[in-house]
Tab-separated table of C-alpha atoms and ligand atoms in Angstrom:
chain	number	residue	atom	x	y	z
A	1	UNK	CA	2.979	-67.645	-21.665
A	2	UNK	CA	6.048	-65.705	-23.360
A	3	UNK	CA	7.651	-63.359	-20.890
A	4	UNK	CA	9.378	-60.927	-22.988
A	5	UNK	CA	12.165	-58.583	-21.682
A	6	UNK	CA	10.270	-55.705	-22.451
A	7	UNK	CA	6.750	-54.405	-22.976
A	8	UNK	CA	6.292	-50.942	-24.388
A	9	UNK	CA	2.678	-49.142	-24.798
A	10	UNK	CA	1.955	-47.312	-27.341
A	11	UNK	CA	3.231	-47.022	-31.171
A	12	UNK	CA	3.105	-43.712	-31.424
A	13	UNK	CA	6.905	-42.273	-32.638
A	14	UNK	CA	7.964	-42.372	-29.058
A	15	UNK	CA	7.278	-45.867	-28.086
A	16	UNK	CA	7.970	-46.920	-32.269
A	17	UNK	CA	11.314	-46.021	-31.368
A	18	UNK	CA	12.271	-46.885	-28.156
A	19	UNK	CA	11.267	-50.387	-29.317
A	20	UNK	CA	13.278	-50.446	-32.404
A	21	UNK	CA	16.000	-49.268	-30.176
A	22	UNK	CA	15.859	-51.705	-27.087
A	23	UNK	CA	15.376	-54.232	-30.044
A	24	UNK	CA	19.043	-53.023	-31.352
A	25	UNK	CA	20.657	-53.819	-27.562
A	26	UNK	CA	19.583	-57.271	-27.886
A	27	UNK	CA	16.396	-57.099	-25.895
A	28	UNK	CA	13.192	-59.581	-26.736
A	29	UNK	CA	10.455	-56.583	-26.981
A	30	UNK	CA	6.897	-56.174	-27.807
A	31	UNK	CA	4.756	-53.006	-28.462
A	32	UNK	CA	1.055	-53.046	-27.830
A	33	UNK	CA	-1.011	-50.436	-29.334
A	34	UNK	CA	-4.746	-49.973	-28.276
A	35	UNK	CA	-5.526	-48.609	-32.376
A	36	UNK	CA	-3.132	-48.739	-35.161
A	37	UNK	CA	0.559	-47.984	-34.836
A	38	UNK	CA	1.670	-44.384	-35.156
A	39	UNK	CA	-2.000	-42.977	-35.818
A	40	UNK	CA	-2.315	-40.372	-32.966
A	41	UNK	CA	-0.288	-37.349	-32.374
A	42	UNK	CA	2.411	-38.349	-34.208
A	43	UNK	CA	0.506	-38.766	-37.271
A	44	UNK	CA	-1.066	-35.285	-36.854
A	45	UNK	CA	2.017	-33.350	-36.186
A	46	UNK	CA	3.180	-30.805	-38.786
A	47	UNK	CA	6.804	-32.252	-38.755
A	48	UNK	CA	9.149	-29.055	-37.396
A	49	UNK	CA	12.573	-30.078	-36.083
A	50	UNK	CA	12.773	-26.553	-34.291
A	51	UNK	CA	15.502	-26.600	-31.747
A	52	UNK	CA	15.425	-22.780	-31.024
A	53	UNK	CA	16.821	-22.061	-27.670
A	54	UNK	CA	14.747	-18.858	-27.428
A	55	UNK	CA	11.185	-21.111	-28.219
A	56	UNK	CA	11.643	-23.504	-25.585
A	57	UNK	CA	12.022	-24.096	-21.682
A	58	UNK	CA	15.656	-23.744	-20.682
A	59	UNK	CA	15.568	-27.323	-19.214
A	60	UNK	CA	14.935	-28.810	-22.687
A	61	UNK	CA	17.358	-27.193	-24.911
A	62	UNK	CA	20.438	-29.696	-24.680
A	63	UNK	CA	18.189	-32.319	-25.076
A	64	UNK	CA	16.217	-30.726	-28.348
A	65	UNK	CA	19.631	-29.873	-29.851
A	66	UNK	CA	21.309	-33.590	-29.033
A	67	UNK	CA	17.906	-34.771	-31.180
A	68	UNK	CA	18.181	-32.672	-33.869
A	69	UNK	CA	21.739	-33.319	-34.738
A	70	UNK	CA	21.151	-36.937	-34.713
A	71	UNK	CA	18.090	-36.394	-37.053
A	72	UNK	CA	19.887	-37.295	-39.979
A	73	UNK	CA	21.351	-40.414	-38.939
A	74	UNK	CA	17.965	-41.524	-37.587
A	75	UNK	CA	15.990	-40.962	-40.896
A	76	UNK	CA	18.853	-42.876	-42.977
A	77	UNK	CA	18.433	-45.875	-40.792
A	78	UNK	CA	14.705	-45.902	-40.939
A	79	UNK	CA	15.024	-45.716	-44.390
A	80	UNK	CA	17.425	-48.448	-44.852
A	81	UNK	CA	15.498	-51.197	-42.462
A	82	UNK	CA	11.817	-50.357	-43.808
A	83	UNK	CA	12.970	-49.424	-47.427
A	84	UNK	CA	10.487	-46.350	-47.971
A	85	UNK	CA	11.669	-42.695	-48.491
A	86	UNK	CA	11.005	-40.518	-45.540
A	87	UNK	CA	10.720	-36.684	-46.503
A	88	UNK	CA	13.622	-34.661	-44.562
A	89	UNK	CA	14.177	-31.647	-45.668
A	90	UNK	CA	16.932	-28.758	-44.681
A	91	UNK	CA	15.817	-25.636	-46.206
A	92	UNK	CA	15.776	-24.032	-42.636
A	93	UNK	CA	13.008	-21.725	-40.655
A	94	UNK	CA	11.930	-18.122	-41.334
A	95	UNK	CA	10.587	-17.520	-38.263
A	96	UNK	CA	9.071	-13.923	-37.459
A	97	UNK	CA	8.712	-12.424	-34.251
A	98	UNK	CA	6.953	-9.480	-32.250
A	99	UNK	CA	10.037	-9.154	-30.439
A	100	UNK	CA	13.600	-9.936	-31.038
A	101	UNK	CA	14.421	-12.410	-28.725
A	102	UNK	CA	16.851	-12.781	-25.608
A	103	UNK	CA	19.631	-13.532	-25.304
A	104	UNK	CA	20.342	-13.957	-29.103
A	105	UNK	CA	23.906	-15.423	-30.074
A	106	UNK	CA	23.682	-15.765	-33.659
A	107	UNK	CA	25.991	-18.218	-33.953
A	108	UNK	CA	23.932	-20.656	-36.748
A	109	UNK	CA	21.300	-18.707	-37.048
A	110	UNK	CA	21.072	-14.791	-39.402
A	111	UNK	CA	18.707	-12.174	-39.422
A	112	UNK	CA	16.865	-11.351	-42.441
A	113	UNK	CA	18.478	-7.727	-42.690
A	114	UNK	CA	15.781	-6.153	-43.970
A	115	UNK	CA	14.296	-9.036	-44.932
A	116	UNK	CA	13.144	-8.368	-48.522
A	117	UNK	CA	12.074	-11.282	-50.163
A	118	UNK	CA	13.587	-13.670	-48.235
A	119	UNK	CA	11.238	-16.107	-49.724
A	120	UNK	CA	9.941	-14.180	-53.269
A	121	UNK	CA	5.824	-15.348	-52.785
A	122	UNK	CA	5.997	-14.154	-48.774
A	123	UNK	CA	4.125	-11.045	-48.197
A	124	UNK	CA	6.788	-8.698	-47.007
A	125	UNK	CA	4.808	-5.667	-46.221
A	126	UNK	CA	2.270	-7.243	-44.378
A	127	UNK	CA	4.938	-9.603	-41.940
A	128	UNK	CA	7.217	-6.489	-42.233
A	129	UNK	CA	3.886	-4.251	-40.326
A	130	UNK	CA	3.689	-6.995	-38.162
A	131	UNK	CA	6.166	-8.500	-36.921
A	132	UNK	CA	9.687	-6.669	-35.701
A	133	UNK	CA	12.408	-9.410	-36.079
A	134	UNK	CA	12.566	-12.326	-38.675
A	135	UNK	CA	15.158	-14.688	-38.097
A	136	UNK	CA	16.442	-17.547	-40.694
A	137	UNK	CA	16.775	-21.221	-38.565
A	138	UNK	CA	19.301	-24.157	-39.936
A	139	UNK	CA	16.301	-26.275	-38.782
A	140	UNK	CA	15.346	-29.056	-40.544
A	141	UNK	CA	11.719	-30.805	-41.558
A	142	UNK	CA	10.244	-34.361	-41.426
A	143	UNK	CA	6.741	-35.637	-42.506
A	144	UNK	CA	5.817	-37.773	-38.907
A	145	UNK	CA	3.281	-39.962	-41.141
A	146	UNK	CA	6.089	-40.924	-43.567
A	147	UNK	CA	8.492	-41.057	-40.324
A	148	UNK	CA	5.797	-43.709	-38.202
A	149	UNK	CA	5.093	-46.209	-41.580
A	150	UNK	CA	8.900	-46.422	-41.813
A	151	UNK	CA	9.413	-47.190	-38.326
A	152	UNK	CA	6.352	-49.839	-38.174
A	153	UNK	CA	8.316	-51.242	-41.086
A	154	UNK	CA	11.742	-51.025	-39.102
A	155	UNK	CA	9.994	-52.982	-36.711
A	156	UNK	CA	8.432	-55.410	-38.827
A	157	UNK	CA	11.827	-56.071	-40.235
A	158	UNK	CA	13.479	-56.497	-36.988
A	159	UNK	CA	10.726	-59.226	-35.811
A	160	UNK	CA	9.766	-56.876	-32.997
A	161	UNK	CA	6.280	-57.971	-32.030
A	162	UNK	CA	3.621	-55.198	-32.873
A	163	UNK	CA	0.232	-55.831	-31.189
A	164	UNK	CA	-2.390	-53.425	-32.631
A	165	UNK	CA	-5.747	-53.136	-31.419
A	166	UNK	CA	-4.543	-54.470	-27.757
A	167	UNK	CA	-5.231	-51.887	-25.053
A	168	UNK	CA	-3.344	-51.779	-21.901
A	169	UNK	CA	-5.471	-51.647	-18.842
A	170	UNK	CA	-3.278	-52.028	-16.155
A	171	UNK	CA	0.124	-52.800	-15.695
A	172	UNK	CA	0.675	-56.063	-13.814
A	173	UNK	CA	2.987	-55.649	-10.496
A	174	UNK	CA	4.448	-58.464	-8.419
A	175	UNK	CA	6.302	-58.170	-5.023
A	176	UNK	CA	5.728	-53.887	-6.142
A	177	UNK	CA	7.998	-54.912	-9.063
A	178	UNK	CA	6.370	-54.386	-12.853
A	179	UNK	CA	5.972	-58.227	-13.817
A	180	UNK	CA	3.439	-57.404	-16.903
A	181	UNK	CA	0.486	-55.865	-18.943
A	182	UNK	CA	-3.287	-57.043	-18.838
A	183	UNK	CA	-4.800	-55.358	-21.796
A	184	UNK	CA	-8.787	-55.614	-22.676
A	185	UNK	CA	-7.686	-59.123	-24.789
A	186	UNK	CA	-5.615	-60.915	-22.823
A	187	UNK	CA	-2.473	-60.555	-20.405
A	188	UNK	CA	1.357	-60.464	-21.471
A	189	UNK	CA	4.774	-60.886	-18.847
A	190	UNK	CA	8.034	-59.143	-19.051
A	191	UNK	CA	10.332	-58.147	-17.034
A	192	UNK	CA	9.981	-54.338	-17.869
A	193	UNK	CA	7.414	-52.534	-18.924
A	194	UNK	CA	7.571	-48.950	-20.853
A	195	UNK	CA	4.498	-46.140	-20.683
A	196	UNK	CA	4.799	-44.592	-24.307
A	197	UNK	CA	1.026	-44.130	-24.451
A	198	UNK	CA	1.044	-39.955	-24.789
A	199	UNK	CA	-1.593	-37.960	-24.314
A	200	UNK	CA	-3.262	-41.423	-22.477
A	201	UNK	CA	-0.164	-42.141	-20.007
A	202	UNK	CA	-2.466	-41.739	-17.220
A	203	UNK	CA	-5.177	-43.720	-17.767
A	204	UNK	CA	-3.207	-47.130	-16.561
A	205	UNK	CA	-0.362	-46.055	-14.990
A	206	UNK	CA	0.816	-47.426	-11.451
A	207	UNK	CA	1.659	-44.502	-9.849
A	208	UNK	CA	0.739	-40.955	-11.490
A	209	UNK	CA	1.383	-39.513	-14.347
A	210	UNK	CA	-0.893	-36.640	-15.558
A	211	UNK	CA	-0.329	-36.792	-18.704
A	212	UNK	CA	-3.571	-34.767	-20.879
A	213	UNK	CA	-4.340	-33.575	-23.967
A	214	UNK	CA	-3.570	-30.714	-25.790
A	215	UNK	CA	-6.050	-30.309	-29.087
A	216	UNK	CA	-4.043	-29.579	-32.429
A	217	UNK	CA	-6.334	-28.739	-35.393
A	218	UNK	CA	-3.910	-28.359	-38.782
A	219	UNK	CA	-4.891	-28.363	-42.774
A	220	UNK	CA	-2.914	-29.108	-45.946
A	221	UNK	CA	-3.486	-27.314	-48.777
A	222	UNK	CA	-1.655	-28.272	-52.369
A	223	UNK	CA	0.438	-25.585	-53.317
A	224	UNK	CA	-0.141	-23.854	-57.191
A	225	UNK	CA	3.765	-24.798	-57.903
A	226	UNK	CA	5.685	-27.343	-55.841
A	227	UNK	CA	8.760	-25.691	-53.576
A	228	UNK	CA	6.364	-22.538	-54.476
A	229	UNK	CA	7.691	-21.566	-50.846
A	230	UNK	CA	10.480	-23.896	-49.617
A	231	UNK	CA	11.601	-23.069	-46.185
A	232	UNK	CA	8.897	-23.514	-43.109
A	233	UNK	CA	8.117	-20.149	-41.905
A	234	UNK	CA	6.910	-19.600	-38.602
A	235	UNK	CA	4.945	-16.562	-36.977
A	236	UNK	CA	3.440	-16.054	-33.409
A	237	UNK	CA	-0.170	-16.864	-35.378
A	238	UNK	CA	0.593	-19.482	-37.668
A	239	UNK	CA	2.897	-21.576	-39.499
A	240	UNK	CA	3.717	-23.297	-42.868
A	241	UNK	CA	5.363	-26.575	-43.285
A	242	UNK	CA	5.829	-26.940	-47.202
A	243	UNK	CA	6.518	-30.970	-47.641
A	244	UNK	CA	8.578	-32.253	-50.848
A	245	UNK	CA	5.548	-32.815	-53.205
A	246	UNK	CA	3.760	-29.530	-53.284
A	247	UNK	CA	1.629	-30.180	-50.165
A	248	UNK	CA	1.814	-27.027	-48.011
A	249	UNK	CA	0.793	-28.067	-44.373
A	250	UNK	CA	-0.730	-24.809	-42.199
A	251	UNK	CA	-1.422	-25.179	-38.533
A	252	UNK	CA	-2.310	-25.691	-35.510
A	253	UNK	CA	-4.053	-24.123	-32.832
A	254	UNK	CA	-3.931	-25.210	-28.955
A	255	UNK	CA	-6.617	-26.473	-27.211
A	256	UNK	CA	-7.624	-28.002	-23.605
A	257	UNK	CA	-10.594	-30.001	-24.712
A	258	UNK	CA	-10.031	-33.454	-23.780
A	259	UNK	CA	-9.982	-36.244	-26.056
A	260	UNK	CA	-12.378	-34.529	-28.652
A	261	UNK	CA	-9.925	-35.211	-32.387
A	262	UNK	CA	-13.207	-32.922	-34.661
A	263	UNK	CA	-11.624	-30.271	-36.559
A	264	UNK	CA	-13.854	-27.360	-36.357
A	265	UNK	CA	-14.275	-25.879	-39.752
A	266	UNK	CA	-14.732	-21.598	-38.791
A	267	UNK	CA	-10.537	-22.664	-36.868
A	268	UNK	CA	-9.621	-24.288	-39.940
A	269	UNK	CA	-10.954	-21.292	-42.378
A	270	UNK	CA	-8.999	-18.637	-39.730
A	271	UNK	CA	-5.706	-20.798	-39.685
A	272	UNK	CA	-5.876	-20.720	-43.805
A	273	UNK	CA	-6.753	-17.097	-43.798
A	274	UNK	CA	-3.680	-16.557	-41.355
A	275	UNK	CA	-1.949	-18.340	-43.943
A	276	UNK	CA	-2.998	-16.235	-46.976
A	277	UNK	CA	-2.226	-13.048	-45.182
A	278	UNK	CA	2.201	-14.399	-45.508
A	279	UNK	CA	1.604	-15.989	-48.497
A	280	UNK	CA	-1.403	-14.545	-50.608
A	281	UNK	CA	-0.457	-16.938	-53.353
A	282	UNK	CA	-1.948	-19.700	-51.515
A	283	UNK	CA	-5.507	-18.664	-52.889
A	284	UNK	CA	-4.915	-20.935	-55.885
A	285	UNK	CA	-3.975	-23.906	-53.595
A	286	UNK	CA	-6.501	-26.372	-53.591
A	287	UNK	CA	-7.786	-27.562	-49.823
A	288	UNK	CA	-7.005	-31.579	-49.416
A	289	UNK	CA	-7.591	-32.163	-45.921
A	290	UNK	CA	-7.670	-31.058	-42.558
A	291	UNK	CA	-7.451	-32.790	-39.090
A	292	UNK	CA	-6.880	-32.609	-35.618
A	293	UNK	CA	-4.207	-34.472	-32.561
A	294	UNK	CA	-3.495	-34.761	-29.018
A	295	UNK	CA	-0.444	-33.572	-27.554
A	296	UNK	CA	0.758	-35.053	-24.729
A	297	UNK	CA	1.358	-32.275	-22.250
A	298	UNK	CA	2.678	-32.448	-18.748
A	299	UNK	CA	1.831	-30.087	-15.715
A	300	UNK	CA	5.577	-28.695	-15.838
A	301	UNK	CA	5.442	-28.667	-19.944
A	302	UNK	CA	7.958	-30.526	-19.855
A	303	UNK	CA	8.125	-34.802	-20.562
A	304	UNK	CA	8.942	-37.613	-18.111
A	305	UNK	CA	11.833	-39.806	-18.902
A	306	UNK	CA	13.533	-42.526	-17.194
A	307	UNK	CA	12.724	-44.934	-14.255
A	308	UNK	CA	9.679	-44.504	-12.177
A	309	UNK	CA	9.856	-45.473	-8.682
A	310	UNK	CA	7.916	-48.658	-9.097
A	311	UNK	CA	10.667	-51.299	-10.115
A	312	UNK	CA	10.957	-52.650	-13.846
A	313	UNK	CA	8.146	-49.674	-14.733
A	314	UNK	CA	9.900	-46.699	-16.861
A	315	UNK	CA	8.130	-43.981	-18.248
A	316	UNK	CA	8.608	-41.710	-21.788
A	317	UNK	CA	6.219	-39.762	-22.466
A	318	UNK	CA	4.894	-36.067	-22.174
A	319	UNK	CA	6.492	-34.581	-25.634
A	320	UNK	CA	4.203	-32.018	-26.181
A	321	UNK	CA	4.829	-29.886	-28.996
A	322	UNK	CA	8.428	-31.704	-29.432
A	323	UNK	CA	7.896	-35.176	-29.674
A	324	UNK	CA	8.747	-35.819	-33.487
A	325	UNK	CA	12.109	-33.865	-32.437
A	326	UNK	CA	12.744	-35.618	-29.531
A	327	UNK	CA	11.870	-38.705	-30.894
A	328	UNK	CA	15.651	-40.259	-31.839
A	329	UNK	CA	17.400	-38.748	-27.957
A	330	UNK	CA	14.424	-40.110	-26.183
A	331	UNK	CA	14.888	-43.396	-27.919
A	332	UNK	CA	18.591	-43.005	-27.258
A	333	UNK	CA	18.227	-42.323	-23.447
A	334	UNK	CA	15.827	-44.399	-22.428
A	335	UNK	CA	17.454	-47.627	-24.209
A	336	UNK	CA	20.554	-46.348	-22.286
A	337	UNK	CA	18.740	-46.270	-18.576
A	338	UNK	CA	16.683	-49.138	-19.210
A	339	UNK	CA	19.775	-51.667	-20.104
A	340	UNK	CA	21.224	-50.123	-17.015
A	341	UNK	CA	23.799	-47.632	-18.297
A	342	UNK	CA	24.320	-44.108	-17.568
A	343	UNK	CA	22.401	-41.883	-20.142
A	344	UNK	CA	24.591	-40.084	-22.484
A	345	UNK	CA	22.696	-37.207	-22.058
A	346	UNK	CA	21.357	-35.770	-18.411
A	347	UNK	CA	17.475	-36.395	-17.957
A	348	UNK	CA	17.663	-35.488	-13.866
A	349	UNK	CA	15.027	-32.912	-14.954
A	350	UNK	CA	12.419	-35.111	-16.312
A	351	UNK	CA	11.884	-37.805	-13.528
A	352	UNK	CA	8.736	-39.819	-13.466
A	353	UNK	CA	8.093	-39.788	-9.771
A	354	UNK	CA	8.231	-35.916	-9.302
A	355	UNK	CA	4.270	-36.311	-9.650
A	356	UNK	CA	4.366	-38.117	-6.774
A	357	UNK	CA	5.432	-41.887	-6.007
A	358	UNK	CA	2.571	-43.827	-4.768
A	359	UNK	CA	1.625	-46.903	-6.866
A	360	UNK	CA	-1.727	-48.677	-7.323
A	361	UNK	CA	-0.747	-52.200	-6.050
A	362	UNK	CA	-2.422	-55.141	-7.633
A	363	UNK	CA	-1.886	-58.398	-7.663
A	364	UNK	CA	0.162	-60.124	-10.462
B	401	FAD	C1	-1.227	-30.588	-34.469
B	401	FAD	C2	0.088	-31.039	-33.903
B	401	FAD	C3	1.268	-30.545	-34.439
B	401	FAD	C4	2.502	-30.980	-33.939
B	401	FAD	N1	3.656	-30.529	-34.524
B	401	FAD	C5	4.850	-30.976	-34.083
B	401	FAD	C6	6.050	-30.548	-34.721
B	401	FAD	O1	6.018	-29.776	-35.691
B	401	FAD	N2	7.238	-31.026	-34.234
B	401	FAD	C7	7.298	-31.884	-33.166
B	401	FAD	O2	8.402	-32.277	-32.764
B	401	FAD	N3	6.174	-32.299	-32.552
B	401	FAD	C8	4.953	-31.859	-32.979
B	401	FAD	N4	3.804	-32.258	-32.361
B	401	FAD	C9	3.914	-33.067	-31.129
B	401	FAD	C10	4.117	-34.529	-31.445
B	401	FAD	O3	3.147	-34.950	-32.375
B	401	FAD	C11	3.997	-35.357	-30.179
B	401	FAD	O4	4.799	-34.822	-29.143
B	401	FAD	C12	4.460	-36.794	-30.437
B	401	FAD	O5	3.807	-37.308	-31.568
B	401	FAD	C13	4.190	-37.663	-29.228
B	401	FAD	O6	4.476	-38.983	-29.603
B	401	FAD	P1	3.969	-40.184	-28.708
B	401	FAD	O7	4.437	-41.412	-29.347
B	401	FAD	O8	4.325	-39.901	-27.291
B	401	FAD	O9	2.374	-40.036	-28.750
B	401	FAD	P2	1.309	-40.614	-29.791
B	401	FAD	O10	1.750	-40.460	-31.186
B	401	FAD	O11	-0.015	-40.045	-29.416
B	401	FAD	O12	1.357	-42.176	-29.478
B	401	FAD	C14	0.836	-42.734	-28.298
B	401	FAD	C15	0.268	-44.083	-28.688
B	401	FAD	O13	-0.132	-44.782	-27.525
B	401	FAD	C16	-1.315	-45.481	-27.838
B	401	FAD	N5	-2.004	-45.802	-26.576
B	401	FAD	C17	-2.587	-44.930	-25.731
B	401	FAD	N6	-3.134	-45.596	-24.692
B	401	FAD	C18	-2.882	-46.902	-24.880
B	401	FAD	C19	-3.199	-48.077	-24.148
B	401	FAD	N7	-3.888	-48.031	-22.998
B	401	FAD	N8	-2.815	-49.280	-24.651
B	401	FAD	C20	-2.115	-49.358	-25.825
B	401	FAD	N9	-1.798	-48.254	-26.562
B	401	FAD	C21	-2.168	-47.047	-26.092
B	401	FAD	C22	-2.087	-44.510	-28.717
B	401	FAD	O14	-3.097	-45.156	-29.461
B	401	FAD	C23	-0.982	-43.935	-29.567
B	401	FAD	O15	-0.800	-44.637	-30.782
B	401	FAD	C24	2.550	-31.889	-32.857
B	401	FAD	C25	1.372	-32.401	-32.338
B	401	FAD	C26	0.147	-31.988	-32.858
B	401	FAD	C27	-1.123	-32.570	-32.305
């Protein structure tokens, strides 16, 4: 049997990569997948890049900004191993609010004095009744499904093996020391082994990490006029993620209800109605589909990076709503710990044990 230096589960945009990454150290990797590659909540995901201080836990923020500025860099690679065109774009966030927020430097960041037509087909009076503060982001945009194909292509490229349809049902320990994955097909060695598996972490994992779902249901409509509304705009009810060819992407709502992926069409018709109230022009888009994902949330909200204390078993996973951001730093730190060098970037706040340490012994 091949023992490869690495096995990571999961090819979701996490674990897609981490492998390309580990690949780029020199490391012998492959990357099971229990479905298809990058076909779970990183295909669902609307795509925001939003690095906000004021939207996100304190503990996170160095780590969402270190992402976002190497977002750039990450999609031109992609681009240039898989050859296909991944849709970044850096028209920035209007993002409305009940409440200004604080603190507030604004130090990249404006307010929309008055914010008349900020965007010329937003409905002004009605967000103006609404909401108190509107804010324009430098955030950027990615589409996640054009982001996953070009990293299963990066991979392909690079020779990294890519097992799809291969679950992972345990992971194999020897001496307490990760020697392996048995999956429902057969059983692979290595002398590390990576959880990437999201909102699933759990299911196979050594010692515990409860990992669960958070429901996502989103549509896409086709906007009347492409760039019709250019920048994402974001309100506590909704928000709007145009993409580069005229599809207009409207979501998501957040819901504990396990591993059920059916839209439910009465959500879908409230989260386009929320839509129509900021941009009324949206009537004449036509309705081309509408879906739902799994975000991988943690007790603490926030994810688990780094070792675990089971030897040769690390752990990334537990995104959440940030995943497709903190896709590239994750990739970045992990490669870093794993190959046994200090992380560039301080992950003491994310350890995988701090669910507690025990591990499921079997044998190898
Ligand atoms: C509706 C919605 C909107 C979102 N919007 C944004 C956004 O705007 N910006 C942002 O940054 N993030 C967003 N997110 C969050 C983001 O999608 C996730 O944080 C991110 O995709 C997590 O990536 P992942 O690779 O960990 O998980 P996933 O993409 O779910 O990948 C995990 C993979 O592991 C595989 N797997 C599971 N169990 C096993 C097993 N036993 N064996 C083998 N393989 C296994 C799965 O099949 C899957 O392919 C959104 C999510 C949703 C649902």
């Amino acid at each position: 049997m091949r023992n490869y230096d690495v096995i990571v589960i999961g090819a979701g945009i996490i674990g897609l990569s981490l492998a390309i990454e580990l690949h780029k150290q020199g490391l012998d990797v492959l990357l099971i997948e229990k479905g298809k590659p990058g076909r779970e909540a990183s295909w669902a995901a609307g795509g925001m890049l939003a690095d906000f201080a004021s939207e996100m836990p304190l503990a996170l923020r160095d780590l969402a900004s270190a992402s976002a500025t190497m977002y750039p860099e990450f999609v031109h690679q992609l681009q240039d191993e898989s050859g296909l065109k991944i849709d970044l774009r850096s028209h920035g966030t209007l993002l409305f609010l009940e409440e200004p927020p604080q603190p507030c430097a604004l130090d990249d960041r404006e307010w929309l004095a008055g914010w008349d037509d900020p965007e010329p087909e937003l409905n002004a009076p009605f967000l103006k009744a609404k909401y108190r503060a509107g804010i324009y982001l430098k955030e950027r945009s990615v589409d996640p499904r054009d982001l996953t194909n070009a990293a299963v292509e990066a991979c392909r490229h690079r020779r990294i093996d890519l097992s799809s349809g291969n679950q992972a049902l345990e992971v194999r320990l020897n001496e307490g020391k990760a020697c392996g994955v048995r999956t429902n097909k057969t059983s692979f060695s290595a002398g590390m082994v990576v959880n990437c598996a999201g909102a699933w972490a759990g299911q196979f994992s050594p010692c515990p990490i409860p990992t669960r779902p958070v429901k996502g249901q989103m549509l896409c409509l086709i906007m009347p006029q492409r760039e019709m509304v250019r920048h994402v705009v974001r309100t506590p009810a909704v928000y709007l993620i145009p993409r580069s060819d005229g599809r207009m992407l409207i979501g998501a709502t957040a819901e504990e209800s396990g591993f059920d992926k059916r839209t439910v069409p009465e959500t879908i018709q409230e989260l386009r109605q929320a839509a129509l109230d900021i941009v009324p022009k949206l009537s004449e888009a036509r309705f081309l589909d509408a879906w739902a994902g799994l975000r991988p949330a943690t007790p603490d909200g926030l994810p688990i990076l780094g070792p675990s204390a089971i030897a040769g078993y690390f752990v990334a996973t537990g995104h959440f709503r940030d995943g497709i951001l903190l896709a590239p730093i994750t990739a970045k730190v992990m490669a870093q710990v794993m190959t046994g060098r200090k992380p560039s970037i301080d992950i003491t706040n994310f350890p995988a044990d701090r669910f507690g340490r025990e591990a499921r012994l079997t044998a190898s």
